[in-house]
Amino acid sequence: MSITNTPTSNDACLSIVHSLMCHRQGGESETFAKRAIESLVKKLKEKKDELDSLITAITTNGAHPSKCVTIQRTLDGRLQVAGRKGFPHVIYARLWRWPDLHKNELKHVKYCQFAFDLKCDSVCVNPYHYERVVSPGIDLSGLTLSGSGPSGLMVKDEYDYEGQQALSSTEGHMQTIQHPPSRAVAPEPFNTPTMLPPAEGSSSASTSAFSSIAVGSTNASSSWTRNSNFPPTVPHHQNGHLQHHPPMAHPAHFWPVHNEIAFQPPISNHPAPEYWCSIAYFEMDVQVGETFKVPSSCPIVTVDGYVDPSGGDRFCLGQLSNVHRTEAIERARLHIGKGVQLECKGEGDVWVRCLSDHAVFVQSYYLDREAGRAPGDAVHKIYPSAYIKVFDLRQCHRQMQQQAATAQAAAAAQAAAVAGNIPGPGSVGGIAPAISLSAAAGIGVDDLRRLCILRMSFVKGWGPDYPRQSIKETPCWIEIHLHRALQLLDEVLHTMPIADPTPLD
């Protein structure tokens, strides 16, 4: 059949698929596109009016009004095609309208009765029932790094790839949470004299180094409703997915909350460490070069991709050599560019500013908690120019104390349960309680050390939204050990020692 002979719902599936394939935009492989279109046409074969609406919409490029084209909503809201999972309305919008579409950029038109966001039992996948809304906070330059041509696809998957091996359930699986720059961000936030890092006043490693102000560390999320510069939109759960609608992503991280400034005594009287952090650089699962230590006298450090000698407040990754470096790693390294800026505030809070032209991806237990996720349950995409808090020392210290106390109590209770003398109505010969306590008793020192570590990948993300399932599969990433937090952990472990059953991965 030629492209000019528009089929109808009465035609064979093969003819309809062939016609619709002629209108695809080319963002996906031909195999994937054909599988997706075949799947949709078969689902619509019993709903001839909707299939005719789809054919009309696609073959006329939306020139004529068309009805909703619906398929059954799955339990997790996503559709699996050729081993990949994604939101159905996004899959077909990419196929026929915007090949570089990001999954958070769609907004349904008013007359769509079964739009994805309406949470009906059926989902409309008519691409012309959705509009693309691109926030000014999202940087899309990565889609065309050199204007056009194959090289423009180099980091494309970081913006529009959806879960090649995503889990079938949205409950409890890792996901990517986006943090675009705020519209209200000042050129140099938090640069007032009262907020300068404490090293300005003294270079000695004394407790006075921690006398500065802690800004909004405990009530950052409560400032959402008080800051009138932001619309009253908050992230919400939708079919198990935490949705961040750009540019609304953690506004409290970008805007000073002056009424929450409070003088807080240091958590510990232990002298400040000589170095506030150490940074190790990795390519895939191999560390490259020596670990870079940042002196406490340099509260702001830049990690970039240039070849200048490293030292003091700057760690240049471009000058590090690796005889096993692959071409893919070399390409990714070219796009680190200006990299990131890490800033230590107060006694040990850490903020990140993305200076690169491409997003960085962060593993941060603090951001997990702020997003309502379990620790380690999310990857946070930090967009260019965003300035965001990624570590809170007091929160980390509380988690250390709670987990250490829980592990110590659980180990003692487990021992008692095994002996058969655990009290309480839930005990049956000590067997069931011992099993339920085993997880808590299994918390080790390395589990607590993870609280004191940040991991950050340049250019490439990982998790179910990307082809890489672990940060150790990304081409270039850094691991940041926070020394003040590790000091506090040492103090906690001295007061309540626990076993160390599991190695740090």
PDB file of C-alpha atoms in Angstrom, residues 98-354:
ATOM      1  CA  TRP A  98       8.486  14.451  19.205  1.00  0.00           C
ATOM      2  CA  PRO A  99      11.320  11.889  19.085  1.00  0.00           C
ATOM      3  CA  ASP A 100      13.294  13.826  21.738  1.00  0.00           C
ATOM      4  CA  LEU A 101      10.369  14.070  24.161  1.00  0.00           C
ATOM      5  CA  HIS A 102      10.994  13.721  27.894  1.00  0.00           C
ATOM      6  CA  LYS A 103       8.339  11.852  29.833  1.00  0.00           C
ATOM      7  CA  ASN A 104       7.475  14.845  32.064  1.00  0.00           C
ATOM      8  CA  GLU A 105       6.842  17.255  29.189  1.00  0.00           C
ATOM      9  CA  LEU A 106       3.322  16.254  28.147  1.00  0.00           C
ATOM     10  CA  LYS A 107       0.093  18.034  29.045  1.00  0.00           C
ATOM     11  CA  HIS A 108      -3.254  16.797  27.758  1.00  0.00           C
ATOM     12  CA  VAL A 109      -5.649  19.026  25.836  1.00  0.00           C
ATOM     13  CA  LYS A 110      -8.867  20.040  27.583  1.00  0.00           C
ATOM     14  CA  TYR A 111     -11.164  17.907  25.468  1.00  0.00           C
ATOM     15  CA  CYS A 112      -9.271  14.646  26.087  1.00  0.00           C
ATOM     16  CA  GLN A 113     -11.509  12.498  28.284  1.00  0.00           C
ATOM     17  CA  PHE A 114      -9.053   9.676  29.023  1.00  0.00           C
ATOM     18  CA  ALA A 115      -5.748  11.523  29.405  1.00  0.00           C
ATOM     19  CA  PHE A 116      -3.033   9.703  31.338  1.00  0.00           C
ATOM     20  CA  ASP A 117      -3.120  12.204  34.208  1.00  0.00           C
ATOM     21  CA  LEU A 118      -6.871  11.700  34.731  1.00  0.00           C
ATOM     22  CA  LYS A 119      -6.164   8.199  36.082  1.00  0.00           C
ATOM     23  CA  CYS A 120      -9.064   6.541  34.264  1.00  0.00           C
ATOM     24  CA  ASP A 121      -9.158   2.792  33.671  1.00  0.00           C
ATOM     25  CA  SER A 122      -8.384   3.524  30.029  1.00  0.00           C
ATOM     26  CA  VAL A 123      -5.547   5.737  28.784  1.00  0.00           C
ATOM     27  CA  CYS A 124      -5.685   7.914  25.680  1.00  0.00           C
ATOM     28  CA  VAL A 125      -2.605   7.473  23.499  1.00  0.00           C
ATOM     29  CA  ASN A 126      -3.678   9.799  20.685  1.00  0.00           C
ATOM     30  CA  PRO A 127      -0.512  11.913  20.213  1.00  0.00           C
ATOM     31  CA  TYR A 128      -2.615  14.878  19.119  1.00  0.00           C
ATOM     32  CA  HIS A 129      -4.495  14.922  22.423  1.00  0.00           C
ATOM     33  CA  TYR A 130      -1.323  16.078  24.163  1.00  0.00           C
ATOM     34  CA  GLU A 131       0.755  19.227  24.010  1.00  0.00           C
ATOM     35  CA  ARG A 132       4.448  19.474  24.706  1.00  0.00           C
ATOM     36  CA  VAL A 133       5.338  21.760  27.591  1.00  0.00           C
ATOM     37  CA  VAL A 134       9.086  22.387  27.835  1.00  0.00           C
ATOM     38  CA  SER A 135      10.116  24.243  30.957  1.00  0.00           C
ATOM     39  CA  PRO A 136      12.702  27.021  30.573  1.00  0.00           C
ATOM     40  CA  GLY A 137      14.469  25.317  33.472  1.00  0.00           C
ATOM     41  CA  ILE A 138      15.243  22.205  31.433  1.00  0.00           C
ATOM     42  CA  ASP A 139      18.335  22.262  29.287  1.00  0.00           C
ATOM     43  CA  LEU A 140      17.759  20.328  26.055  1.00  0.00           C
ATOM     44  CA  SER A 141      21.043  21.257  24.407  1.00  0.00           C
ATOM     45  CA  GLY A 142      22.324  17.741  25.036  1.00  0.00           C
ATOM     46  CA  LEU A 143      20.007  16.422  22.366  1.00  0.00           C
ATOM     47  CA  THR A 144      22.003  18.141  19.626  1.00  0.00           C
ATOM     48  CA  LEU A 145      25.546  18.457  20.887  1.00  0.00           C
ATOM     49  CA  SER A 146      26.934  19.396  17.493  1.00  0.00           C
ATOM     50  CA  GLY A 147      23.864  20.745  15.812  1.00  0.00           C
ATOM     51  CA  SER A 148      23.029  17.654  13.786  1.00  0.00           C
ATOM     52  CA  GLY A 149      24.388  14.304  12.761  1.00  0.00           C
ATOM     53  CA  PRO A 150      25.125  11.096  14.639  1.00  0.00           C
ATOM     54  CA  SER A 151      27.224  12.763  17.324  1.00  0.00           C
ATOM     55  CA  GLY A 152      24.111  14.586  18.492  1.00  0.00           C
ATOM     56  CA  LEU A 153      22.806  11.284  19.822  1.00  0.00           C
ATOM     57  CA  MET A 154      25.679  10.854  22.229  1.00  0.00           C
ATOM     58  CA  VAL A 155      23.795  11.827  25.370  1.00  0.00           C
ATOM     59  CA  LYS A 156      20.312  11.671  23.936  1.00  0.00           C
ATOM     60  CA  ASP A 157      19.330   8.643  25.976  1.00  0.00           C
ATOM     61  CA  GLU A 158      19.926  10.607  29.153  1.00  0.00           C
ATOM     62  CA  TYR A 159      16.931  12.741  28.267  1.00  0.00           C
ATOM     63  CA  ASP A 160      14.456  10.411  26.646  1.00  0.00           C
ATOM     64  CA  TYR A 161      15.291   6.782  27.389  1.00  0.00           C
ATOM     65  CA  GLU A 162      12.725   4.912  29.434  1.00  0.00           C
ATOM     66  CA  GLY A 163      13.494   1.820  31.453  1.00  0.00           C
ATOM     67  CA  GLN A 164      14.971  -0.890  29.271  1.00  0.00           C
ATOM     68  CA  GLN A 165      14.977  -3.178  32.275  1.00  0.00           C
ATOM     69  CA  ALA A 166      12.561  -1.343  34.538  1.00  0.00           C
ATOM     70  CA  LEU A 167      10.821  -3.341  37.230  1.00  0.00           C
ATOM     71  CA  SER A 168       7.220  -4.284  36.701  1.00  0.00           C
ATOM     72  CA  SER A 169       6.158  -2.638  39.940  1.00  0.00           C
ATOM     73  CA  THR A 170       6.525   1.017  40.757  1.00  0.00           C
ATOM     74  CA  GLU A 171       6.402   0.407  44.487  1.00  0.00           C
ATOM     75  CA  GLY A 172       9.875   0.585  45.973  1.00  0.00           C
ATOM     76  CA  HIS A 173      11.891   0.624  42.749  1.00  0.00           C
ATOM     77  CA  MET A 174      14.632   3.135  42.068  1.00  0.00           C
ATOM     78  CA  GLN A 175      13.632   6.059  39.913  1.00  0.00           C
ATOM     79  CA  THR A 176      15.068   9.305  38.585  1.00  0.00           C
ATOM     80  CA  ILE A 177      13.862  12.506  40.260  1.00  0.00           C
ATOM     81  CA  GLN A 178      14.573  15.748  38.442  1.00  0.00           C
ATOM     82  CA  HIS A 179      15.948  18.944  39.950  1.00  0.00           C
ATOM     83  CA  PRO A 180      15.892  21.751  37.368  1.00  0.00           C
ATOM     84  CA  PRO A 181      17.215  25.206  38.283  1.00  0.00           C
ATOM     85  CA  SER A 182      14.742  27.492  39.999  1.00  0.00           C
ATOM     86  CA  ARG A 183      13.384  30.568  38.308  1.00  0.00           C
ATOM     87  CA  ALA A 184      13.942  32.534  41.491  1.00  0.00           C
ATOM     88  CA  VAL A 185      17.561  31.576  41.982  1.00  0.00           C
ATOM     89  CA  ALA A 186      19.898  34.476  42.619  1.00  0.00           C
ATOM     90  CA  PRO A 187      23.221  34.693  40.740  1.00  0.00           C
ATOM     91  CA  GLU A 188      25.168  33.782  43.883  1.00  0.00           C
ATOM     92  CA  PRO A 189      22.759  32.394  46.503  1.00  0.00           C
ATOM     93  CA  PHE A 190      23.670  32.324  50.189  1.00  0.00           C
ATOM     94  CA  ASN A 191      26.627  34.644  49.795  1.00  0.00           C
ATOM     95  CA  THR A 192      25.784  37.021  52.600  1.00  0.00           C
ATOM     96  CA  PRO A 193      28.553  37.492  55.165  1.00  0.00           C
ATOM     97  CA  THR A 194      26.602  35.671  57.899  1.00  0.00           C
ATOM     98  CA  MET A 195      26.440  32.585  55.735  1.00  0.00           C
ATOM     99  CA  LEU A 196      30.081  32.333  54.719  1.00  0.00           C
ATOM    100  CA  PRO A 197      31.829  29.078  55.569  1.00  0.00           C
ATOM    101  CA  PRO A 198      33.561  29.210  58.954  1.00  0.00           C
ATOM    102  CA  ALA A 199      37.049  28.734  57.525  1.00  0.00           C
ATOM    103  CA  GLU A 200      37.138  32.458  56.709  1.00  0.00           C
ATOM    104  CA  GLY A 201      37.649  33.401  60.329  1.00  0.00           C
ATOM    105  CA  SER A 202      40.247  30.819  61.283  1.00  0.00           C
ATOM    106  CA  SER A 203      42.542  28.360  59.558  1.00  0.00           C
ATOM    107  CA  SER A 204      43.140  26.280  62.681  1.00  0.00           C
ATOM    108  CA  ALA A 205      41.349  22.982  63.159  1.00  0.00           C
ATOM    109  CA  SER A 206      39.281  24.009  66.161  1.00  0.00           C
ATOM    110  CA  THR A 207      35.699  23.700  67.242  1.00  0.00           C
ATOM    111  CA  SER A 208      35.143  27.344  66.320  1.00  0.00           C
ATOM    112  CA  ALA A 209      35.163  26.194  62.722  1.00  0.00           C
ATOM    113  CA  PHE A 210      31.626  24.975  63.287  1.00  0.00           C
ATOM    114  CA  SER A 211      30.076  28.094  64.795  1.00  0.00           C
ATOM    115  CA  SER A 212      28.435  29.290  61.586  1.00  0.00           C
ATOM    116  CA  ILE A 213      24.765  29.378  60.789  1.00  0.00           C
ATOM    117  CA  ALA A 214      22.816  26.311  59.720  1.00  0.00           C
ATOM    118  CA  VAL A 215      20.319  27.403  57.097  1.00  0.00           C
ATOM    119  CA  GLY A 216      16.944  25.719  56.838  1.00  0.00           C
ATOM    120  CA  SER A 217      18.421  22.267  57.405  1.00  0.00           C
ATOM    121  CA  THR A 218      15.560  20.848  59.398  1.00  0.00           C
ATOM    122  CA  ASN A 219      12.533  22.651  58.021  1.00  0.00           C
ATOM    123  CA  ALA A 220      13.403  23.178  54.392  1.00  0.00           C
ATOM    124  CA  SER A 221      10.306  21.428  53.148  1.00  0.00           C
ATOM    125  CA  SER A 222       8.025  23.583  55.303  1.00  0.00           C
ATOM    126  CA  SER A 223       9.015  26.693  53.360  1.00  0.00           C
ATOM    127  CA  TRP A 224       7.024  25.549  50.318  1.00  0.00           C
ATOM    128  CA  THR A 225       3.846  27.289  51.349  1.00  0.00           C
ATOM    129  CA  ARG A 226       5.515  30.360  52.782  1.00  0.00           C
ATOM    130  CA  ASN A 227       7.531  31.340  49.738  1.00  0.00           C
ATOM    131  CA  SER A 228       5.133  33.214  47.494  1.00  0.00           C
ATOM    132  CA  ASN A 229       7.635  33.328  44.629  1.00  0.00           C
ATOM    133  CA  PHE A 230       6.679  29.772  43.698  1.00  0.00           C
ATOM    134  CA  PRO A 231       3.321  28.464  42.526  1.00  0.00           C
ATOM    135  CA  PRO A 232       1.568  26.197  45.054  1.00  0.00           C
ATOM    136  CA  THR A 233       2.463  23.018  43.217  1.00  0.00           C
ATOM    137  CA  VAL A 234       4.156  20.191  45.044  1.00  0.00           C
ATOM    138  CA  PRO A 235       5.457  16.817  43.893  1.00  0.00           C
ATOM    139  CA  HIS A 236       2.793  14.153  44.129  1.00  0.00           C
ATOM    140  CA  HIS A 237       2.502  10.432  43.708  1.00  0.00           C
ATOM    141  CA  GLN A 238       0.867   9.263  40.530  1.00  0.00           C
ATOM    142  CA  ASN A 239       0.537   5.546  39.928  1.00  0.00           C
ATOM    143  CA  GLY A 240       3.505   4.932  42.171  1.00  0.00           C
ATOM    144  CA  HIS A 241       5.711   7.520  40.447  1.00  0.00           C
ATOM    145  CA  LEU A 242       6.894  10.638  42.205  1.00  0.00           C
ATOM    146  CA  GLN A 243       6.204  13.408  39.715  1.00  0.00           C
ATOM    147  CA  HIS A 244       8.233  16.642  39.711  1.00  0.00           C
ATOM    148  CA  HIS A 245       6.705  19.159  37.359  1.00  0.00           C
ATOM    149  CA  PRO A 246       9.506  21.435  36.112  1.00  0.00           C
ATOM    150  CA  PRO A 247      10.510  23.950  37.154  1.00  0.00           C
ATOM    151  CA  MET A 248       8.948  23.074  40.510  1.00  0.00           C
ATOM    152  CA  ALA A 249      11.534  20.774  41.989  1.00  0.00           C
ATOM    153  CA  HIS A 250      12.562  21.365  45.599  1.00  0.00           C
ATOM    154  CA  PRO A 251      12.238  25.175  45.545  1.00  0.00           C
ATOM    155  CA  ALA A 252      13.370  25.396  49.147  1.00  0.00           C
ATOM    156  CA  HIS A 253      16.811  24.284  48.015  1.00  0.00           C
ATOM    157  CA  PHE A 254      17.244  27.362  45.849  1.00  0.00           C
ATOM    158  CA  TRP A 255      15.818  30.222  47.880  1.00  0.00           C
ATOM    159  CA  PRO A 256      17.063  31.576  51.218  1.00  0.00           C
ATOM    160  CA  VAL A 257      14.487  31.089  53.959  1.00  0.00           C
ATOM    161  CA  HIS A 258      15.544  33.922  56.233  1.00  0.00           C
ATOM    162  CA  ASN A 259      12.984  33.289  58.943  1.00  0.00           C
ATOM    163  CA  GLU A 260      14.365  29.778  59.455  1.00  0.00           C
ATOM    164  CA  ILE A 261      17.926  30.852  60.138  1.00  0.00           C
ATOM    165  CA  ALA A 262      18.864  29.737  63.632  1.00  0.00           C
ATOM    166  CA  PHE A 263      22.139  29.610  65.511  1.00  0.00           C
ATOM    167  CA  GLN A 264      22.875  26.013  66.339  1.00  0.00           C
ATOM    168  CA  PRO A 265      25.695  24.668  68.479  1.00  0.00           C
ATOM    169  CA  PRO A 266      28.042  22.171  66.843  1.00  0.00           C
ATOM    170  CA  ILE A 267      26.939  18.566  67.003  1.00  0.00           C
ATOM    171  CA  SER A 268      30.291  17.548  68.434  1.00  0.00           C
ATOM    172  CA  ASN A 269      33.153  19.281  70.228  1.00  0.00           C
ATOM    173  CA  HIS A 270      35.630  17.137  68.336  1.00  0.00           C
ATOM    174  CA  PRO A 271      38.047  19.380  66.367  1.00  0.00           C
ATOM    175  CA  ALA A 272      37.299  19.920  62.704  1.00  0.00           C
ATOM    176  CA  PRO A 273      39.020  17.502  60.303  1.00  0.00           C
ATOM    177  CA  GLU A 274      41.980  18.758  58.281  1.00  0.00           C
ATOM    178  CA  TYR A 275      40.111  17.873  55.087  1.00  0.00           C
ATOM    179  CA  TRP A 276      36.358  18.305  54.835  1.00  0.00           C
ATOM    180  CA  CYS A 277      35.990  15.727  52.036  1.00  0.00           C
ATOM    181  CA  SER A 278      37.904  13.369  49.790  1.00  0.00           C
ATOM    182  CA  ILE A 279      36.915  12.705  46.177  1.00  0.00           C
ATOM    183  CA  ALA A 280      37.669   9.536  44.230  1.00  0.00           C
ATOM    184  CA  TYR A 281      37.167   9.461  40.455  1.00  0.00           C
ATOM    185  CA  PHE A 282      35.949   6.298  38.706  1.00  0.00           C
ATOM    186  CA  GLU A 283      35.477   5.111  35.140  1.00  0.00           C
ATOM    187  CA  MET A 284      32.958   2.282  35.250  1.00  0.00           C
ATOM    188  CA  ASP A 285      34.051   0.220  38.295  1.00  0.00           C
ATOM    189  CA  VAL A 286      37.731   1.247  38.260  1.00  0.00           C
ATOM    190  CA  GLN A 287      39.194   4.131  40.269  1.00  0.00           C
ATOM    191  CA  VAL A 288      41.392   6.361  38.136  1.00  0.00           C
ATOM    192  CA  GLY A 289      44.099   8.488  39.740  1.00  0.00           C
ATOM    193  CA  GLU A 290      44.656   9.263  43.399  1.00  0.00           C
ATOM    194  CA  THR A 291      41.937  10.264  45.826  1.00  0.00           C
ATOM    195  CA  PHE A 292      41.710  14.063  45.970  1.00  0.00           C
ATOM    196  CA  LYS A 293      41.462  15.597  49.458  1.00  0.00           C
ATOM    197  CA  VAL A 294      39.879  19.014  49.939  1.00  0.00           C
ATOM    198  CA  PRO A 295      41.261  21.091  52.837  1.00  0.00           C
ATOM    199  CA  SER A 296      38.810  22.570  55.335  1.00  0.00           C
ATOM    200  CA  SER A 297      40.288  25.944  54.386  1.00  0.00           C
ATOM    201  CA  CYS A 298      38.671  25.493  50.926  1.00  0.00           C
ATOM    202  CA  PRO A 299      34.921  25.181  51.600  1.00  0.00           C
ATOM    203  CA  ILE A 300      34.177  25.369  47.854  1.00  0.00           C
ATOM    204  CA  VAL A 301      35.778  22.896  45.460  1.00  0.00           C
ATOM    205  CA  THR A 302      35.294  22.551  41.694  1.00  0.00           C
ATOM    206  CA  VAL A 303      35.448  19.192  39.939  1.00  0.00           C
ATOM    207  CA  ASP A 304      35.751  19.716  36.177  1.00  0.00           C
ATOM    208  CA  GLY A 305      36.876  17.986  33.001  1.00  0.00           C
ATOM    209  CA  TYR A 306      39.812  20.221  32.145  1.00  0.00           C
ATOM    210  CA  VAL A 307      43.495  19.294  32.022  1.00  0.00           C
ATOM    211  CA  ASP A 308      44.927  21.912  34.381  1.00  0.00           C
ATOM    212  CA  PRO A 309      46.902  20.600  37.369  1.00  0.00           C
ATOM    213  CA  SER A 310      44.678  19.762  40.332  1.00  0.00           C
ATOM    214  CA  GLY A 311      45.207  21.344  43.721  1.00  0.00           C
ATOM    215  CA  GLY A 312      43.526  23.117  46.605  1.00  0.00           C
ATOM    216  CA  ASP A 313      40.015  23.991  45.525  1.00  0.00           C
ATOM    217  CA  ARG A 314      40.039  22.357  42.077  1.00  0.00           C
ATOM    218  CA  PHE A 315      40.076  18.724  40.942  1.00  0.00           C
ATOM    219  CA  CYS A 316      40.655  18.434  37.176  1.00  0.00           C
ATOM    220  CA  LEU A 317      39.593  15.086  35.761  1.00  0.00           C
ATOM    221  CA  GLY A 318      40.804  15.803  32.235  1.00  0.00           C
ATOM    222  CA  GLN A 319      44.442  15.274  33.144  1.00  0.00           C
ATOM    223  CA  LEU A 320      43.890  11.770  34.567  1.00  0.00           C
ATOM    224  CA  SER A 321      45.025   8.917  32.312  1.00  0.00           C
ATOM    225  CA  ASN A 322      43.679   5.370  32.095  1.00  0.00           C
ATOM    226  CA  VAL A 323      45.216   2.793  29.769  1.00  0.00           C
ATOM    227  CA  HIS A 324      41.943   0.821  29.767  1.00  0.00           C
ATOM    228  CA  ARG A 325      39.785   3.817  28.814  1.00  0.00           C
ATOM    229  CA  THR A 326      37.266   3.011  26.060  1.00  0.00           C
ATOM    230  CA  GLU A 327      36.062   5.269  23.275  1.00  0.00           C
ATOM    231  CA  ALA A 328      32.646   5.587  24.950  1.00  0.00           C
ATOM    232  CA  ILE A 329      34.272   6.796  28.190  1.00  0.00           C
ATOM    233  CA  GLU A 330      36.445   9.221  26.235  1.00  0.00           C
ATOM    234  CA  ARG A 331      33.375  10.684  24.536  1.00  0.00           C
ATOM    235  CA  ALA A 332      31.528  11.091  27.820  1.00  0.00           C
ATOM    236  CA  ARG A 333      34.543  12.771  29.462  1.00  0.00           C
ATOM    237  CA  LEU A 334      34.525  15.423  26.729  1.00  0.00           C
ATOM    238  CA  HIS A 335      31.171  16.632  28.060  1.00  0.00           C
ATOM    239  CA  ILE A 336      32.088  17.021  31.735  1.00  0.00           C
ATOM    240  CA  GLY A 337      33.163  20.573  30.866  1.00  0.00           C
ATOM    241  CA  LYS A 338      32.924  22.961  33.809  1.00  0.00           C
ATOM    242  CA  GLY A 339      31.664  20.112  35.953  1.00  0.00           C
ATOM    243  CA  VAL A 340      30.255  20.779  39.404  1.00  0.00           C
ATOM    244  CA  GLN A 341      30.964  22.920  42.410  1.00  0.00           C
ATOM    245  CA  LEU A 342      30.717  21.346  45.867  1.00  0.00           C
ATOM    246  CA  GLU A 343      30.223  23.696  48.800  1.00  0.00           C
ATOM    247  CA  CYS A 344      30.524  22.865  52.488  1.00  0.00           C
ATOM    248  CA  LYS A 345      28.290  25.016  54.676  1.00  0.00           C
ATOM    249  CA  GLY A 346      28.146  25.303  58.432  1.00  0.00           C
ATOM    250  CA  GLU A 347      29.390  22.265  60.287  1.00  0.00           C
ATOM    251  CA  GLY A 348      29.147  19.958  57.307  1.00  0.00           C
ATOM    252  CA  ASP A 349      26.099  20.481  55.075  1.00  0.00           C
ATOM    253  CA  VAL A 350      26.897  20.105  51.365  1.00  0.00           C
ATOM    254  CA  TRP A 351      25.436  21.931  48.373  1.00  0.00           C
ATOM    255  CA  VAL A 352      26.043  21.237  44.685  1.00  0.00           C
ATOM    256  CA  ARG A 353      26.001  23.661  41.782  1.00  0.00           C
ATOM    257  CA  CYS A 354      25.942  22.135  38.288  1.00  0.00           C
TER     258      CYS A 354
END
